[in-house]
Short mmCIF file of C-alpha atoms in Angstrom, two decimals:
data_model
loop_
_atom_site.label_atom_id
_atom_site.label_comp_id
_atom_site.label_asym_id
_atom_site.label_seq_id
_atom_site.Cartn_x
_atom_site.Cartn_y
_atom_site.Cartn_z
CA MET A 70 100.22 84.44 165.90
CA SER A 71 103.47 82.51 166.29
CA GLY A 72 102.64 80.35 163.82
CA GLN A 73 102.63 82.21 161.12
CA ASN A 74 106.76 82.64 162.27
CA SER A 75 107.84 79.21 162.07
CA ARG A 76 109.40 77.47 159.71
CA SER A 77 109.03 74.64 158.07
CA PRO A 78 110.37 71.01 159.24
CA ALA A 79 114.18 70.55 158.45
CA ILE A 80 113.65 67.94 155.16
CA PRO A 81 116.69 64.97 155.44
CA LEU A 82 118.30 64.29 152.05
CA TYR A 83 120.23 61.05 150.94
CA LYS A 84 123.42 60.90 149.28
CA ILE A 85 122.98 58.46 146.88
CA VAL A 86 125.43 56.65 144.25
CA LEU A 87 125.05 54.26 140.79
CA VAL A 88 127.48 51.84 141.40
CA GLY A 89 128.70 49.08 138.96
CA ASP A 90 130.43 49.10 135.07
CA THR A 91 130.45 50.51 131.49
CA GLY A 92 127.54 49.52 130.11
CA VAL A 93 125.04 48.72 133.17
CA GLY A 94 123.52 51.17 132.37
CA LYS A 95 122.90 53.66 135.26
CA THR A 96 123.32 56.66 133.60
CA SER A 97 120.56 55.33 131.78
CA ILE A 98 118.27 55.16 134.93
CA PHE A 99 119.67 58.11 136.24
CA LEU A 100 118.07 60.85 133.27
CA ARG A 101 115.20 57.83 133.72
CA TYR A 102 114.62 59.08 137.32
CA GLU A 103 116.17 62.79 137.30
CA ARG A 104 113.40 64.05 133.65
CA ASN A 105 111.84 60.66 133.00
CA TYR A 106 114.91 60.37 129.74
CA PHE A 107 115.18 57.91 127.74
CA SER A 108 117.59 56.58 123.95
CA ARG A 109 118.39 54.32 123.18
CA HIS A 110 121.05 56.31 121.00
CA ARG A 111 122.08 58.40 123.00
CA THR A 112 126.68 58.06 123.30
CA SER A 113 128.38 57.33 126.05
CA SER A 114 128.90 59.91 128.89
CA PHE A 115 131.70 61.36 130.97
CA GLY A 116 132.16 62.85 134.27
CA VAL A 117 129.79 62.41 137.15
CA ASP A 118 126.03 63.66 136.91
CA LYS A 119 123.78 64.30 139.77
CA CYS A 120 120.67 65.18 140.60
CA THR A 121 117.68 66.55 144.17
CA LYS A 122 114.99 65.39 144.17
CA GLU A 123 112.18 65.57 146.48
CA ILE A 124 110.31 62.33 147.27
CA SER A 125 107.82 61.61 149.29
CA VAL A 126 106.67 58.73 151.57
CA ASP A 127 103.93 56.59 153.32
CA ASP A 128 103.48 61.02 153.53
CA GLN A 129 107.26 61.99 155.37
CA LEU A 130 109.44 63.76 152.64
CA CYS A 131 112.78 63.19 151.95
CA LYS A 132 115.47 64.33 149.28
CA LEU A 133 117.30 61.97 147.50
CA ASN A 134 120.35 63.03 146.17
CA ILE A 135 121.57 60.64 142.95
CA TRP A 136 125.00 60.69 142.48
CA ASP A 137 126.03 58.92 138.64
CA THR A 138 129.38 58.29 137.75
CA ALA A 139 128.53 59.04 134.40
CA GLY A 140 131.52 57.23 132.70
CA LEU A 141 134.44 57.86 135.20
CA GLU A 142 134.10 54.82 135.75
CA ARG A 143 136.38 54.00 132.61
CA THR A 144 139.08 55.81 133.77
CA GLY A 145 139.23 53.87 136.83
CA SER A 146 139.78 56.96 138.74
CA LEU A 147 136.17 57.46 140.85
CA THR A 148 137.57 58.18 144.57
CA SER A 149 136.45 58.24 148.06
CA HIS A 150 135.11 62.30 147.00
CA TYR A 151 132.07 60.52 145.03
CA TYR A 152 131.11 58.44 147.26
CA HIS A 153 131.78 61.36 151.07
CA LEU A 154 128.89 62.13 152.79
CA ALA A 155 126.84 58.60 151.50
CA GLN A 156 124.26 57.19 153.07
CA SER A 157 123.02 54.55 150.03
CA ILE A 158 124.76 52.72 146.27
CA ILE A 159 122.97 51.32 144.30
CA PHE A 160 125.12 48.74 142.72
CA VAL A 161 123.81 47.83 138.77
CA TYR A 162 124.67 45.13 136.85
CA SER A 163 123.02 44.51 133.54
CA VAL A 164 120.31 40.53 133.61
CA GLU A 165 122.44 40.04 129.86
CA SER A 166 125.97 40.31 131.55
CA LEU A 167 126.48 38.15 134.16
CA ALA A 168 130.30 39.81 133.78
CA SER A 169 128.73 42.91 134.91
CA LEU A 170 127.18 40.79 137.43
CA THR A 171 130.69 39.23 138.35
CA ALA A 172 132.66 42.47 139.04
CA LEU A 173 130.23 44.15 141.07
CA HIS A 174 133.15 41.96 143.83
CA HIS A 175 135.29 45.22 143.03
CA TRP A 176 132.82 48.16 142.70
CA ILE A 177 131.70 47.12 146.78
CA GLN A 178 135.51 46.21 147.94
CA ASP A 179 135.74 50.17 147.30
CA ALA A 180 132.46 51.54 149.01
CA GLU A 181 132.99 49.26 151.90
CA GLN A 182 137.21 51.10 151.69
CA TYR A 183 134.75 54.51 150.97
CA ALA A 184 130.58 54.42 152.35
CA PRO A 185 132.05 51.35 155.37
CA ASN A 186 128.05 52.60 156.41
CA ALA A 187 126.43 53.01 153.46
CA LYS A 188 123.28 51.08 152.16
CA LYS A 189 124.23 49.13 149.70
CA PHE A 190 120.97 47.96 147.31
CA LEU A 191 121.72 45.58 143.84
CA ALA A 192 119.45 46.88 141.09
CA GLY A 193 119.10 44.31 138.05
CA ASN A 194 118.86 46.89 135.20
CA LYS A 195 117.11 45.77 131.84
CA ASN A 196 114.01 42.94 132.87
CA ASP A 197 113.01 44.16 129.81
CA LEU A 198 115.43 42.26 127.73
CA ASP A 199 113.02 38.80 126.18
CA LYS A 200 114.57 35.91 129.24
CA ASP A 201 116.42 34.02 126.46
CA ASP A 202 118.71 36.28 127.02
CA TRP A 203 119.25 36.72 130.83
CA GLU A 204 122.29 35.68 131.86
CA VAL A 205 121.67 36.46 135.16
CA TYR A 206 118.89 33.31 136.67
CA GLU A 207 117.57 33.49 140.70
CA GLY A 208 119.82 30.54 142.03
CA ILE A 209 123.07 33.02 140.14
CA LEU A 210 121.46 35.57 141.62
CA GLN A 211 121.63 34.36 145.31
CA ARG A 212 125.17 32.97 145.59
CA PHE A 213 126.02 36.43 144.43
CA MET A 214 124.34 37.83 146.54
CA ASP A 215 125.50 35.32 150.16
CA ASN A 216 127.14 37.32 152.73
CA LYS A 217 127.06 41.09 151.27
CA GLU A 218 124.33 41.92 152.95
CA PHE A 219 122.78 44.09 150.42
CA ALA A 220 118.85 45.63 151.47
CA LEU A 221 117.20 45.29 149.63
CA LYS A 222 117.37 43.51 145.30
CA PHE A 223 115.87 45.56 142.14
CA ASP A 224 115.10 44.53 139.06
CA ILE A 225 114.03 47.36 136.76
CA SER A 226 114.11 48.76 133.03
CA ALA A 227 115.47 52.11 132.06
CA LEU A 228 114.38 51.91 128.99
CA SER A 229 110.36 50.73 129.80
CA GLY A 230 110.75 53.48 133.73
CA ASP A 231 109.65 49.45 135.50
CA GLY A 232 110.87 49.98 138.74
CA VAL A 233 112.32 52.54 138.58
CA CYS A 234 110.37 54.83 140.14
CA GLU A 235 109.54 52.48 142.59
CA MET A 236 112.47 51.12 143.43
CA PHE A 237 114.02 55.09 145.03
CA LYS A 238 111.26 54.95 146.92
CA SER A 239 111.53 51.94 148.15
CA ILE A 240 115.82 53.02 149.49
CA SER A 241 113.60 56.01 151.13
CA ARG A 242 111.26 54.68 153.03
CA HIS A 243 114.21 51.68 153.72
CA LEU A 244 116.27 55.17 155.44
CA LEU A 245 113.37 56.64 156.23
CA GLN A 246 112.23 53.73 158.84
CA ARG A 247 115.49 52.95 160.34
CA ASN A 248 116.41 56.83 161.59
CA VAL A 249 118.68 56.88 158.89
CA LYS A 250 121.60 59.46 159.86
CA PRO A 251 121.32 62.25 156.09
CA SER A 252 124.11 63.51 154.31
CA LEU A 253 122.67 66.72 155.84
CA PRO A 254 119.28 67.99 156.83
CA ALA A 255 118.15 70.94 154.29
CA THR A 256 116.85 73.87 157.03
CA ASP A 257 113.60 74.67 154.92
CA GLY A 258 111.87 72.54 152.68
CA PHE A 259 113.55 74.42 149.19
CA SER A 260 117.54 75.07 150.06
CA VAL A 261 119.16 71.63 149.27
CA PRO A 262 123.46 72.18 151.24
CA ASP A 263 125.96 71.24 148.13
CA LEU A 264 127.44 68.38 149.44
CA SER A 265 130.49 68.05 146.88
CA GLN A 266 133.03 70.98 145.68
CA GLU A 267 133.16 68.55 143.07
CA ASP A 268 131.08 70.75 139.71
CA SER A 269 129.86 68.25 137.23
CA LEU A 270 129.48 68.09 134.61
CA ASP A 271 125.70 68.26 132.84
CA LEU A 272 125.85 66.43 129.98
CA ARG A 273 121.91 66.91 129.69
CA LYS A 274 121.35 70.95 129.10
CA SER A 275 121.19 69.44 125.39
CA MET A 276 118.33 66.79 125.43
CA THR A 277 114.94 66.76 124.73
CA SER A 278 112.46 64.61 127.21
CA GLU A 279 111.14 61.59 124.79
CA SER A 280 108.52 61.62 127.46
CA GLY A 281 108.64 64.23 130.46
CA SER A 282 110.25 65.92 132.97
CA GLY A 283 110.31 62.98 135.96
CA CYS A 284 108.69 60.16 137.26
CA SER A 285 105.77 61.03 139.11
CA CYS A 286 106.66 59.17 142.49
#
């Protein structure tokens, strides 16, 4: 009978933040993963947005608290609050823009200042584009990655969804396998602690999903 009173095992909660220059597709990645949504005609977003998703990796559950700058980087006002308690930072560039890759030097400096222990991941978005339109090739990418300590790198497309779910699953596996300390463990399978006193700006209430209710990871 005692088993009926036992609580479910705590599910670790990992905070993941997306950073990178405006236009690289951070919000599109966020929305593709959160609700399997993409729109070519979506207006530029502004504010901080976040969502929490539960994911199963190798029969182990964890929760991902994913943060998107949603255009706030344009103001230069990202602070330590955005990075607070983050275990992972995804540095996003566009494969069609060498400048967006070079600009990540600035974001890496911020991350090392505000979240020095966070794992770094590199994501090249828009891999659906014709290769002739790419400005970031493997040789350039490897030189950029030298001495940057990226745990993993990914080629993804928020437009097609290619690689997006796989990226978040691989990041989750990396954190779980290395016993990275979570932000806070959820007390049960349902509750999610608030990692911030700052309210997110919900820019998605009026959106209608084109493809479903989220990645079926």
